[in-house]
Structure formats: C-alpha cells, structure tokens
PDB file of C-alpha atoms in Angstrom:
ATOM      1  CA  MET A  12     -27.650 -73.239  74.166  1.00 76.00           C
ATOM      2  CA  GLN A  13     -25.622 -71.603  71.375  1.00 89.00           C
ATOM      3  CA  ASP A  14     -27.321 -68.876  69.357  1.00 93.00           C
ATOM      4  CA  TYR A  15     -27.182 -69.538  65.595  1.00 96.00           C
ATOM      5  CA  SER A  16     -29.431 -66.637  64.575  1.00 97.00           C
ATOM      6  CA  ASP A  17     -28.864 -64.416  61.561  1.00 97.00           C
ATOM      7  CA  ALA A  18     -27.767 -61.657  63.954  1.00 97.00           C
ATOM      8  CA  THR A  19     -25.120 -63.928  65.476  1.00 97.00           C
ATOM      9  CA  LEU A  20     -23.839 -64.991  62.058  1.00 98.00           C
ATOM     10  CA  TYR A  21     -23.662 -61.323  61.034  1.00 98.00           C
ATOM     11  CA  GLN A  22     -21.752 -60.408  64.199  1.00 98.00           C
ATOM     12  CA  LEU A  23     -19.261 -63.246  63.689  1.00 97.00           C
ATOM     13  CA  THR A  24     -18.788 -62.190  60.072  1.00 98.00           C
ATOM     14  CA  GLN A  25     -18.088 -58.629  61.232  1.00 98.00           C
ATOM     15  CA  GLN A  26     -15.429 -59.933  63.643  1.00 97.00           C
ATOM     16  CA  LEU A  27     -13.910 -61.976  60.830  1.00 98.00           C
ATOM     17  CA  ALA A  28     -13.887 -58.977  58.484  1.00 98.00           C
ATOM     18  CA  GLN A  29     -12.171 -56.748  61.052  1.00 97.00           C
ATOM     19  CA  SER A  30      -9.508 -59.362  61.722  1.00 96.00           C
ATOM     20  CA  LEU A  31      -8.833 -60.034  58.040  1.00 97.00           C
ATOM     21  CA  GLN A  32      -8.652 -56.309  57.244  1.00 97.00           C
ATOM     22  CA  SER A  33      -6.322 -55.548  60.140  1.00 95.00           C
ATOM     23  CA  LYS A  34      -3.954 -58.274  58.968  1.00 94.00           C
ATOM     24  CA  GLY A  35      -4.272 -57.525  55.248  1.00 96.00           C
ATOM     25  CA  LEU A  36      -5.480 -61.061  54.480  1.00 96.00           C
ATOM     26  CA  ARG A  37      -7.943 -62.389  51.912  1.00 98.00           C
ATOM     27  CA  LEU A  38     -10.405 -65.258  52.442  1.00 98.00           C
ATOM     28  CA  VAL A  39     -11.731 -67.887  50.049  1.00 98.00           C
ATOM     29  CA  THR A  40     -14.459 -70.414  50.867  1.00 98.00           C
ATOM     30  CA  ALA A  41     -14.971 -73.949  49.552  1.00 98.00           C
ATOM     31  CA  GLU A  42     -18.477 -75.078  50.426  1.00 98.00           C
ATOM     32  CA  SER A  43     -20.456 -78.204  49.756  1.00 98.00           C
ATOM     33  CA  CYS A  44     -23.410 -78.850  52.079  1.00 98.00           C
ATOM     34  CA  THR A  45     -23.786 -75.160  52.996  1.00 98.00           C
ATOM     35  CA  GLY A  46     -24.359 -74.267  49.339  1.00 98.00           C
ATOM     36  CA  GLY A  47     -22.735 -70.826  49.454  1.00 98.00           C
ATOM     37  CA  TRP A  48     -24.349 -69.701  52.710  1.00 98.00           C
ATOM     38  CA  LEU A  49     -20.938 -68.806  54.174  1.00 98.00           C
ATOM     39  CA  ALA A  50     -20.054 -66.745  51.087  1.00 98.00           C
ATOM     40  CA  LYS A  51     -23.433 -65.014  51.407  1.00 98.00           C
ATOM     41  CA  CYS A  52     -22.629 -64.079  55.005  1.00 98.00           C
ATOM     42  CA  CYS A  53     -19.355 -62.556  53.825  1.00 98.00           C
ATOM     43  CA  THR A  54     -20.916 -60.565  51.009  1.00 98.00           C
ATOM     44  CA  ASP A  55     -23.745 -59.325  53.237  1.00 97.00           C
ATOM     45  CA  LEU A  56     -21.161 -56.902  54.664  1.00 97.00           C
ATOM     46  CA  ALA A  57     -20.492 -53.731  52.708  1.00 97.00           C
ATOM     47  CA  GLY A  58     -16.828 -53.545  51.735  1.00 97.00           C
ATOM     48  CA  SER A  59     -16.330 -57.310  51.700  1.00 98.00           C
ATOM     49  CA  SER A  60     -14.446 -57.018  48.417  1.00 97.00           C
ATOM     50  CA  GLY A  61     -11.544 -55.726  50.495  1.00 97.00           C
ATOM     51  CA  TRP A  62     -11.059 -59.063  52.270  1.00 98.00           C
ATOM     52  CA  PHE A  63     -13.232 -61.713  50.587  1.00 98.00           C
ATOM     53  CA  GLU A  64     -11.704 -63.177  47.431  1.00 97.00           C
ATOM     54  CA  GLY A  65     -14.704 -65.384  46.662  1.00 97.00           C
ATOM     55  CA  GLY A  66     -15.992 -68.871  47.107  1.00 97.00           C
ATOM     56  CA  ILE A  67     -16.879 -72.001  45.267  1.00 98.00           C
ATOM     57  CA  VAL A  68     -19.844 -74.260  45.873  1.00 98.00           C
ATOM     58  CA  SER A  69     -18.371 -77.657  45.147  1.00 97.00           C
ATOM     59  CA  TYR A  70     -21.421 -79.822  45.573  1.00 96.00           C
ATOM     60  CA  SER A  71     -20.318 -82.503  43.129  1.00 97.00           C
ATOM     61  CA  ASN A  72     -17.168 -84.582  43.264  1.00 98.00           C
ATOM     62  CA  GLN A  73     -16.331 -83.389  39.744  1.00 98.00           C
ATOM     63  CA  ILE A  74     -16.205 -79.750  40.883  1.00 98.00           C
ATOM     64  CA  LYS A  75     -14.144 -80.711  43.938  1.00 98.00           C
ATOM     65  CA  GLN A  76     -11.615 -82.362  41.633  1.00 98.00           C
ATOM     66  CA  GLN A  77     -11.620 -79.805  38.827  1.00 98.00           C
ATOM     67  CA  TYR A  78     -11.462 -76.565  40.836  1.00 98.00           C
ATOM     68  CA  LEU A  79     -10.139 -77.560  44.262  1.00 98.00           C
ATOM     69  CA  ASP A  80      -7.618 -80.266  43.342  1.00 98.00           C
ATOM     70  CA  VAL A  81      -9.295 -82.985  45.405  1.00 98.00           C
ATOM     71  CA  GLN A  82      -7.756 -86.261  44.261  1.00 98.00           C
ATOM     72  CA  PRO A  83     -10.061 -88.954  42.876  1.00 98.00           C
ATOM     73  CA  SER A  84      -8.273 -91.467  45.101  1.00 98.00           C
ATOM     74  CA  THR A  85      -9.186 -89.393  48.194  1.00 98.00           C
ATOM     75  CA  LEU A  86     -12.844 -89.347  47.228  1.00 98.00           C
ATOM     76  CA  GLU A  87     -12.815 -93.055  46.448  1.00 98.00           C
ATOM     77  CA  LYS A  88     -11.077 -94.083  49.658  1.00 98.00           C
ATOM     78  CA  TYR A  89     -12.613 -91.637  52.169  1.00 98.00           C
ATOM     79  CA  GLY A  90     -15.674 -90.130  50.480  1.00 98.00           C
ATOM     80  CA  ALA A  91     -16.728 -86.530  49.915  1.00 98.00           C
ATOM     81  CA  VAL A  92     -17.621 -86.122  53.589  1.00 98.00           C
ATOM     82  CA  SER A  93     -14.247 -86.711  55.198  1.00 98.00           C
ATOM     83  CA  GLU A  94     -11.455 -84.763  56.818  1.00 98.00           C
ATOM     84  CA  GLN A  95      -9.113 -85.881  54.040  1.00 98.00           C
ATOM     85  CA  THR A  96     -11.399 -84.340  51.413  1.00 98.00           C
ATOM     86  CA  VAL A  97     -11.925 -81.015  53.209  1.00 98.00           C
ATOM     87  CA  ILE A  98      -8.171 -80.696  53.771  1.00 98.00           C
ATOM     88  CA  GLU A  99      -7.657 -80.982  50.003  1.00 98.00           C
ATOM     89  CA  MET A 100     -10.566 -78.600  49.368  1.00 98.00           C
ATOM     90  CA  ALA A 101      -9.155 -75.940  51.702  1.00 98.00           C
ATOM     91  CA  SER A 102      -5.628 -76.279  50.343  1.00 98.00           C
ATOM     92  CA  GLY A 103      -6.832 -76.275  46.740  1.00 98.00           C
ATOM     93  CA  ALA A 104      -8.922 -73.160  47.351  1.00 98.00           C
ATOM     94  CA  ILE A 105      -5.897 -71.214  48.605  1.00 96.00           C
ATOM     95  CA  GLN A 106      -3.724 -72.450  45.748  1.00 95.00           C
ATOM     96  CA  ASN A 107      -6.219 -71.902  42.943  1.00 96.00           C
ATOM     97  CA  PHE A 108      -7.793 -68.650  44.118  1.00 95.00           C
ATOM     98  CA  ASP A 109      -4.668 -66.920  45.471  1.00 87.00           C
ATOM     99  CA  ALA A 110      -6.049 -66.263  48.941  1.00 96.00           C
ATOM    100  CA  ASP A 111      -4.314 -66.217  52.315  1.00 96.00           C
ATOM    101  CA  ILE A 112      -6.797 -68.218  54.348  1.00 97.00           C
ATOM    102  CA  SER A 113      -9.627 -70.606  53.518  1.00 98.00           C
ATOM    103  CA  VAL A 114     -12.315 -72.749  55.015  1.00 98.00           C
ATOM    104  CA  ALA A 115     -13.829 -75.889  53.489  1.00 98.00           C
ATOM    105  CA  ILE A 116     -17.101 -77.521  54.517  1.00 98.00           C
ATOM    106  CA  SER A 117     -18.532 -80.881  53.425  1.00 98.00           C
ATOM    107  CA  GLY A 118     -21.297 -82.736  55.164  1.00 98.00           C
ATOM    108  CA  ILE A 119     -24.574 -84.589  55.193  1.00 98.00           C
ATOM    109  CA  ALA A 120     -27.362 -82.126  55.964  1.00 98.00           C
ATOM    110  CA  GLY A 121     -30.181 -84.602  55.378  1.00 97.00           C
ATOM    111  CA  PRO A 122     -32.842 -85.570  55.628  1.00 96.00           C
ATOM    112  CA  ASP A 123     -31.432 -88.384  53.454  1.00 95.00           C
ATOM    113  CA  GLY A 124     -27.921 -89.446  52.562  1.00 94.00           C
ATOM    114  CA  GLY A 125     -26.671 -90.619  55.924  1.00 95.00           C
ATOM    115  CA  SER A 126     -25.305 -94.016  56.839  1.00 96.00           C
ATOM    116  CA  VAL A 127     -24.354 -95.852  60.024  1.00 95.00           C
ATOM    117  CA  GLU A 128     -20.743 -94.740  59.532  1.00 95.00           C
ATOM    118  CA  LYS A 129     -21.648 -91.163  58.536  1.00 97.00           C
ATOM    119  CA  PRO A 130     -25.102 -90.247  59.839  1.00 98.00           C
ATOM    120  CA  VAL A 131     -27.066 -87.157  58.850  1.00 98.00           C
ATOM    121  CA  GLY A 132     -25.452 -84.227  60.639  1.00 98.00           C
ATOM    122  CA  THR A 133     -21.863 -85.344  59.992  1.00 98.00           C
ATOM    123  CA  VAL A 134     -20.005 -82.236  58.808  1.00 98.00           C
ATOM    124  CA  CYS A 135     -16.264 -81.977  58.169  1.00 98.00           C
ATOM    125  CA  PHE A 136     -14.360 -78.687  58.220  1.00 98.00           C
ATOM    126  CA  ALA A 137     -10.848 -77.593  57.318  1.00 98.00           C
ATOM    127  CA  TRP A 138      -9.325 -74.180  57.982  1.00 97.00           C
ATOM    128  CA  ALA A 139      -6.120 -73.484  56.077  1.00 96.00           C
ATOM    129  CA  ASP A 140      -3.497 -70.888  55.420  1.00 95.00           C
ATOM    130  CA  LYS A 141      -0.417 -71.180  53.246  1.00 92.00           C
ATOM    131  CA  GLN A 142       1.516 -72.982  56.013  1.00 92.00           C
ATOM    132  CA  SER A 143      -0.966 -75.189  57.834  1.00 93.00           C
ATOM    133  CA  VAL A 144      -4.361 -76.884  57.828  1.00 95.00           C
ATOM    134  CA  PHE A 145      -6.554 -77.747  60.793  1.00 95.00           C
ATOM    135  CA  CYS A 146      -9.583 -79.997  60.431  1.00 97.00           C
ATOM    136  CA  ASN A 147     -12.400 -81.257  62.586  1.00 98.00           C
ATOM    137  CA  THR A 148     -15.612 -83.253  62.231  1.00 98.00           C
ATOM    138  CA  PHE A 149     -18.828 -82.379  64.011  1.00 98.00           C
ATOM    139  CA  HIS A 150     -22.004 -84.397  64.474  1.00 98.00           C
ATOM    140  CA  LEU A 151     -24.775 -81.827  64.348  1.00 98.00           C
ATOM    141  CA  ARG A 152     -28.427 -82.300  65.157  1.00 97.00           C
ATOM    142  CA  GLY A 153     -31.566 -80.798  63.719  1.00 97.00           C
ATOM    143  CA  ASN A 154     -33.289 -80.445  60.398  1.00 97.00           C
ATOM    144  CA  ARG A 155     -31.485 -79.663  57.143  1.00 98.00           C
ATOM    145  CA  GLU A 156     -31.599 -75.884  57.581  1.00 97.00           C
ATOM    146  CA  PHE A 157     -30.456 -76.002  61.202  1.00 98.00           C
ATOM    147  CA  ILE A 158     -27.546 -78.355  60.415  1.00 98.00           C
ATOM    148  CA  ARG A 159     -26.425 -76.012  57.636  1.00 98.00           C
ATOM    149  CA  ARG A 160     -26.845 -72.930  59.871  1.00 98.00           C
ATOM    150  CA  GLN A 161     -24.725 -74.567  62.586  1.00 98.00           C
ATOM    151  CA  ALA A 162     -22.084 -75.430  59.972  1.00 98.00           C
ATOM    152  CA  VAL A 163     -21.846 -71.803  58.838  1.00 98.00           C
ATOM    153  CA  PHE A 164     -21.467 -70.727  62.476  1.00 98.00           C
ATOM    154  CA  ILE A 165     -18.709 -73.304  63.096  1.00 98.00           C
ATOM    155  CA  ALA A 166     -16.860 -72.238  59.947  1.00 98.00           C
ATOM    156  CA  LEU A 167     -16.994 -68.544  60.894  1.00 98.00           C
ATOM    157  CA  ASP A 168     -16.071 -69.223  64.512  1.00 97.00           C
ATOM    158  CA  GLY A 169     -13.114 -71.352  63.417  1.00 97.00           C
ATOM    159  CA  LEU A 170     -11.850 -68.588  61.112  1.00 97.00           C
ATOM    160  CA  VAL A 171     -12.133 -65.975  63.868  1.00 96.00           C
ATOM    161  CA  LYS A 172     -10.236 -68.240  66.276  1.00 94.00           C
ATOM    162  CA  LYS A 173      -7.564 -69.119  63.683  1.00 91.00           C
ATOM    163  CA  LEU A 174      -6.947 -65.447  62.968  1.00 93.00           C
ATOM    164  CA  ALA A 175      -6.726 -64.678  66.691  1.00 90.00           C
ATOM    165  CA  SER A 176      -3.885 -67.175  67.110  1.00 82.00           C
ATOM    166  CA  THR A 177      -0.366 -65.862  67.506  1.00 54.00           C
ATOM    167  CA  GLU A 178       0.753 -67.060  64.064  1.00 57.00           C
ATOM    168  CA  TYR A 179      -1.032 -64.071  62.513  1.00 49.00           C
ATOM    169  CA  TYR A 180       0.420 -61.350  64.725  1.00 42.00           C
ATOM    170  CA  ALA A 181       3.022 -59.154  63.072  1.00 36.00           C
TER     171      ALA A 181
END
C-alpha cells in the first residue's frame, strides 16, 4: 500500500525542489479540491521562494474563469471536475503567473457532491509546461482528508516524473 504520510509528502516535495532548482524552473499550482495543500507542501521547505512562484485556490468556477482563463463553455459542457477544465487551469496558471511548469487539480473529495457519472473520489489532474500538457483522472477512495492527501501525492509525484523526463535535460 502506498504511503501518503506527511513525511512522504515532504520527501516528494524535496525531490521536486531539487529538480526545479537544478533546471532553473519555477512552479505554479492551480488547486481546487486540495484547497492549497499542495502550495503548503511547497512552502513548508525553506528556500521555496527560489522555485515556487505561487498558487491559486480556484474553488469556484468564477475564480477558474477570472484568474486561470477557464472558458465558461468548458465548464458548462464538461464541468469543473474534468480533464478539459484542468488542462485550461494548468495552461492558464503558466500564462498568467509567468511560471515554467504547473499542476492543476480539481475533484470531488466528498462526502457529498458526487454523482453516478462522477462519484466522490473523482480527481482530475493536469501537468503543464510551456510546450505541452498531460492530464489524467483518478478515482480515489477514502474519506475527504484521505482523498485530498492522495491528490497532493499524485500531483507531486507527477511533477517529479515530468521533470525527470528527457524534455527537461539541457
């Protein structure tokens, strides 16, 4: 079973920080269901101002539209919890906050808010840089806190893996 403890999140954040610093890149986060937890992990590390540009908690559709350039038509057609929305969130975060890499998270942490089509635990992610965006949807299990904790882990892990890919080697 995967370890989602605070110590594991801290270790992953340290790996992320080292990778970003070695490549001279800056990160921005666009969070919904995690409510800034990912940004907190980043700022828990001393010296994070050297690689962490900042983050936005875009819990409402209005904030997603106003600060992350999510199109109203995307929200209407696909909903806030969709790969289409997190792609626009991640891209908008890079564009509007002048960062090199971003991650966007939107999901249904529960205990309410789920549907047959999108049950509680549905969380969409997008990882972006200035050239490309990768997205994925996970169906997580557990209570609200555990779903959110898993989402932070997945976001961090995805960033570490994206930065380890060959496209970021000089």
